[in-house]
Amino acid sequence: MPEGPEIRRAADQLEHAVLGKPLTDVWFAFPTLQPYQSDLIGEKVKAIETRGKALLTHFTNNLTLYTHNQLYGVWRVFTPEDVINHGKRSLRVKLATRDSAILLYSASEIEIWPTDDVYQHPFLQRIGPDVLDKNLTAGQVKERLMSARFCRRQLGGMLLDQAFLAGLGNYLRAEILWLAKLLPSHKPADLNDAQLDLLADACLSIARHSYAMRGTMDENVHHGAMFRFKVFARAGKRCERCGETIVKTSVSTRPFFYCPGCQG
């Protein structure tokens, strides 16, 4: 399943295709949305925001398209030269400019909201701040860790809960806990201040590194020291920090990888 970094990179591709260009063709499959088609012709996409796995496409006329891909939805970018073959997928949304188009297939959660009101959407009200939000600080993450809602929850489950931080997922969870030298059974309330600081920073730094490096973890980009995951999908290999063998287990019904030598 894609996590926050992959969803943000997909949004970047959509923005590159249509951002700031007048829309020449707008089409929605759902009849309730079709009245908006004419309203959006000539308008521009001014930003595509990610909130967890939801995309918010903001238009210049102060409307916002809310979409959530769920399991089967997928966006595609096309140019006028492309021969569009929808295959077995059902087209749901088309936003086209003179020189490119973005098409959404197979998604079922598609709504138009006034931009000022869209953050009241029930899904957006349930999830936490997006882990890739540039305004989100480690101090704010630490406050969430120590809040009454989360402080007594085990980290293994909490880091998958989008109500804590939207955009975190399974591979990020494993890498965050390795960097913070913690186990999924630990709870924020049982950590000392230094451990909380390290964990809060890891929640942001791992996700942001993954976004910037397309899934690789890079400690020292200036010296070209590129390397992939420290523990995720590395069962049976040596931990580069302590030399112990990385172990695979299951936590919250999802595969989990950790080092028994230096975590915990």
Coordinates of C-alpha atoms in Angstrom, one line a residue:
M1 CA 0.0 0.0 0.0
P2 CA 1.4 3.5 -0.8
E3 CA 2.3 5.6 2.1
G4 CA 2.6 9.4 2.5
P5 CA 5.8 9.8 0.5
E6 CA 4.4 7.9 -2.5
I7 CA 1.1 9.8 -2.4
R8 CA 2.9 13.1 -2.3
R9 CA 5.1 12.2 -5.3
A10 CA 2.0 11.1 -7.2
A11 CA 0.5 14.5 -6.4
D12 CA 3.7 16.2 -7.6
Q13 CA 3.2 14.5 -11.0
L14 CA -0.4 15.7 -11.2
E15 CA 0.6 19.2 -10.3
H16 CA 3.4 19.2 -12.9
A17 CA 0.8 18.3 -15.6
V18 CA -1.9 20.8 -14.9
L19 CA -0.9 23.4 -12.3
G20 CA -1.7 27.0 -13.2
K21 CA -3.1 26.1 -16.7
P22 CA -6.7 26.9 -17.7
L23 CA -8.9 23.9 -17.8
T24 CA -10.3 23.2 -21.3
D25 CA -12.2 20.0 -20.5
V26 CA -13.7 18.8 -17.2
W27 CA -15.7 15.6 -16.8
F28 CA -17.2 13.7 -13.8
A29 CA -18.8 10.3 -13.9
F30 CA -21.1 10.9 -11.0
P31 CA -24.3 12.8 -11.8
T32 CA -24.1 14.8 -8.6
L33 CA -20.8 16.3 -9.7
Q34 CA -21.6 17.0 -13.3
P35 CA -23.2 20.5 -12.6
Y36 CA -19.7 21.6 -11.6
Q37 CA -18.2 20.7 -15.0
S38 CA -19.1 24.1 -16.6
D39 CA -18.1 26.0 -13.5
L40 CA -14.6 24.7 -13.8
I41 CA -13.9 25.3 -17.5
G42 CA -11.4 28.1 -17.7
E43 CA -10.4 27.9 -14.1
K44 CA -7.0 26.7 -13.0
V45 CA -5.7 24.1 -10.5
K46 CA -3.8 26.2 -7.9
A47 CA -2.6 23.4 -5.7
I48 CA -3.0 19.7 -5.0
E49 CA -2.7 19.0 -1.3
T50 CA -2.2 15.6 0.3
R51 CA -3.8 14.7 3.6
G52 CA -2.8 11.1 4.3
K53 CA -4.3 9.1 1.4
A54 CA -6.7 11.9 0.4
L55 CA -6.0 14.4 -2.4
L56 CA -7.4 17.9 -2.3
T57 CA -7.4 19.6 -5.7
H58 CA -7.9 23.3 -5.2
F59 CA -9.2 25.4 -8.0
T60 CA -9.0 29.2 -8.5
N61 CA -12.8 29.6 -8.1
N62 CA -12.5 28.5 -4.5
L63 CA -13.8 25.0 -5.1
T64 CA -11.9 21.9 -4.0
L65 CA -12.1 18.4 -5.4
Y66 CA -11.8 15.8 -2.6
T67 CA -10.7 12.3 -3.7
H68 CA -9.7 9.2 -1.9
N69 CA -8.4 6.3 -3.9
Q70 CA -9.3 3.6 -1.4
L71 CA -7.9 0.3 -2.7
Y72 CA -8.5 0.6 -6.5
G73 CA -8.4 4.2 -7.4
V74 CA -5.5 5.5 -9.5
W75 CA -4.6 8.8 -11.2
R76 CA -3.0 8.9 -14.6
V77 CA -1.3 11.7 -16.6
F78 CA -1.8 12.0 -20.4
T79 CA -0.7 14.3 -23.1
P80 CA -2.6 15.0 -26.4
E81 CA -0.2 12.6 -28.2
D82 CA -1.2 9.6 -25.9
V83 CA -3.7 7.1 -27.1
I84 CA -5.9 6.7 -24.0
N85 CA -6.8 3.1 -23.3
H86 CA -8.9 2.9 -20.2
G87 CA -8.6 -0.9 -20.1
K88 CA -10.8 -2.5 -17.4
R89 CA -10.8 0.6 -15.2
S90 CA -13.8 3.0 -14.9
L91 CA -13.1 6.6 -15.6
R92 CA -14.3 8.8 -12.8
V93 CA -12.7 12.3 -13.3
K94 CA -11.0 14.1 -16.2
L95 CA -9.3 17.4 -15.8
A96 CA -7.7 18.5 -19.0
T97 CA -5.7 21.5 -20.2
R98 CA -4.5 22.3 -23.7
D99 CA -1.4 20.2 -23.4
S100 CA -2.1 17.6 -20.7
A101 CA -4.8 15.8 -18.8
I102 CA -5.1 14.0 -15.4
L103 CA -7.6 11.2 -15.2
L104 CA -8.9 9.4 -12.1
Y105 CA -10.0 5.8 -12.4
S106 CA -12.0 3.4 -10.2
A107 CA -12.2 5.7 -7.1
S108 CA -15.5 5.9 -5.3
E109 CA -14.9 8.8 -2.8
I110 CA -15.1 11.9 -5.0
E111 CA -16.7 15.1 -3.8
I112 CA -16.7 18.9 -4.5
W113 CA -16.5 21.2 -1.6
P114 CA -16.1 24.9 -1.1
T115 CA -12.4 25.3 -0.3
D116 CA -13.1 27.1 3.0
D117 CA -15.2 24.2 4.2
V118 CA -13.4 21.1 2.8
Y119 CA -11.4 20.6 6.0
Q120 CA -14.7 19.8 7.8
H121 CA -14.9 16.7 5.7
P122 CA -15.5 13.7 8.0
F123 CA -12.4 11.9 6.9
L124 CA -10.2 14.9 7.3
Q125 CA -11.6 15.5 10.7
R126 CA -10.6 12.0 11.8
I127 CA -7.0 12.0 10.7
G128 CA -4.0 13.8 12.2
P129 CA -1.7 16.3 10.6
D130 CA 0.0 15.1 7.4
V131 CA 3.5 13.8 8.2
L132 CA 4.9 15.7 5.1
D133 CA 3.3 19.0 6.1
K134 CA 6.3 21.4 6.1
N135 CA 4.7 23.4 9.0
L136 CA 4.6 20.3 11.2
T137 CA 7.4 20.4 13.8
A138 CA 9.0 17.7 16.0
G139 CA 7.7 19.6 19.0
Q140 CA 4.1 19.3 17.8
V141 CA 4.6 15.6 17.2
K142 CA 6.0 15.2 20.7
E143 CA 2.9 16.9 22.1
R144 CA 0.7 14.4 20.2
L145 CA 2.8 11.6 21.6
M146 CA 2.2 12.8 25.1
S147 CA -1.4 13.7 24.7
A148 CA -4.1 11.8 26.7
R149 CA -5.3 10.2 23.4
F150 CA -2.0 8.6 22.5
C151 CA 0.4 8.4 25.4
R152 CA -0.6 5.0 26.7
R153 CA -0.9 3.3 23.3
Q154 CA 1.7 0.9 22.0
L155 CA 3.8 2.4 19.2
G156 CA 3.4 -0.6 16.9
G157 CA -0.3 0.1 16.5
M158 CA -0.3 3.8 17.0
L159 CA 2.2 4.5 14.2
L160 CA -0.3 2.9 11.7
D161 CA -3.2 4.9 13.1
Q162 CA -3.9 7.8 10.7
A163 CA -5.5 9.7 13.6
F164 CA -1.9 10.1 15.0
L165 CA -0.1 11.2 11.9
A166 CA -1.6 10.9 8.5
G167 CA 0.7 9.3 5.9
L168 CA 2.6 6.9 8.1
G169 CA 2.5 3.3 7.2
N170 CA 4.2 -0.1 7.5
Y171 CA 7.6 0.5 6.1
L172 CA 7.9 3.9 7.7
R173 CA 6.8 2.4 11.1
A174 CA 9.7 -0.1 11.0
E175 CA 12.3 2.5 10.0
I176 CA 11.1 5.1 12.6
L177 CA 11.3 2.6 15.5
W178 CA 14.7 1.4 14.4
L179 CA 16.0 5.0 14.2
A180 CA 14.5 5.7 17.7
K181 CA 15.9 2.4 19.1
L182 CA 12.4 1.4 20.3
L183 CA 10.2 -1.7 20.0
P184 CA 6.5 -1.7 18.9
S185 CA 5.5 -2.6 22.5
H186 CA 6.8 0.7 23.9
K187 CA 4.4 3.4 24.9
P188 CA 5.1 7.1 24.8
A189 CA 4.2 7.5 28.5
D190 CA 7.0 5.1 29.4
L191 CA 9.8 7.0 27.5
N192 CA 12.1 9.6 28.9
D193 CA 12.4 13.0 27.4
A194 CA 15.4 12.2 25.2
Q195 CA 13.6 9.1 23.8
L196 CA 10.5 11.2 23.1
D197 CA 12.6 13.8 21.3
L198 CA 14.3 11.1 19.2
L199 CA 11.0 9.4 18.3
A200 CA 9.3 12.7 17.4
D201 CA 12.1 13.7 15.2
A202 CA 12.2 10.2 13.5
C203 CA 8.5 10.4 12.7
L204 CA 9.2 13.4 10.5
S205 CA 12.8 12.8 9.3
I206 CA 12.2 9.2 8.0
A207 CA 9.1 10.2 6.0
R208 CA 10.7 13.3 4.6
H209 CA 13.9 11.4 3.6
S210 CA 11.8 8.8 1.9
Y211 CA 9.9 11.4 0.0
A212 CA 13.1 13.2 -1.1
M213 CA 15.0 10.1 -1.9
R214 CA 12.2 8.0 -3.4
G215 CA 12.3 5.3 -0.8
T216 CA 16.0 5.3 0.1
M217 CA 17.4 6.5 3.4
D218 CA 20.3 8.9 2.9
E219 CA 22.5 9.9 5.9
N220 CA 25.0 12.0 4.0
V221 CA 23.8 13.1 0.6
H222 CA 26.9 15.3 0.1
H223 CA 29.2 12.3 0.2
G224 CA 26.9 10.1 -1.9
A225 CA 26.3 7.6 1.0
M226 CA 23.0 6.3 -0.4
F227 CA 21.5 3.2 1.2
R228 CA 18.1 1.6 1.4
F229 CA 16.0 0.6 4.4
K230 CA 17.8 -0.2 7.6
V231 CA 15.4 -2.9 8.7
F232 CA 12.3 -3.1 6.5
A233 CA 12.4 -6.2 4.3
R234 CA 15.9 -7.0 5.5
A235 CA 15.2 -10.1 7.7
G236 CA 18.3 -12.3 8.1
K237 CA 20.7 -9.5 7.3
R238 CA 23.0 -7.7 9.8
C239 CA 22.0 -4.5 11.5
E240 CA 24.5 -1.9 10.4
R241 CA 24.3 -0.2 13.8
C242 CA 25.1 -3.2 16.1
G243 CA 25.7 -6.2 13.9
E244 CA 22.8 -8.3 15.2
T245 CA 20.5 -10.2 12.7
I246 CA 17.4 -8.4 11.7
V247 CA 14.2 -10.3 12.6
K248 CA 10.8 -10.4 10.9
T249 CA 7.6 -10.7 12.9
S250 CA 4.0 -9.5 12.8
V251 CA 2.6 -6.4 14.6
S252 CA -1.0 -5.3 14.3
T253 CA -1.4 -8.0 11.6
R254 CA 1.3 -6.4 9.4
P255 CA 4.8 -7.6 8.8
F256 CA 7.3 -5.9 11.0
F257 CA 11.1 -5.9 10.9
Y258 CA 13.5 -4.9 13.8
C259 CA 16.9 -5.5 15.3
P260 CA 16.8 -7.3 18.6
G261 CA 20.3 -6.1 19.5
C262 CA 19.8 -2.3 19.6
Q263 CA 16.0 -1.7 19.7
G264 CA 14.5 -1.7 23.1

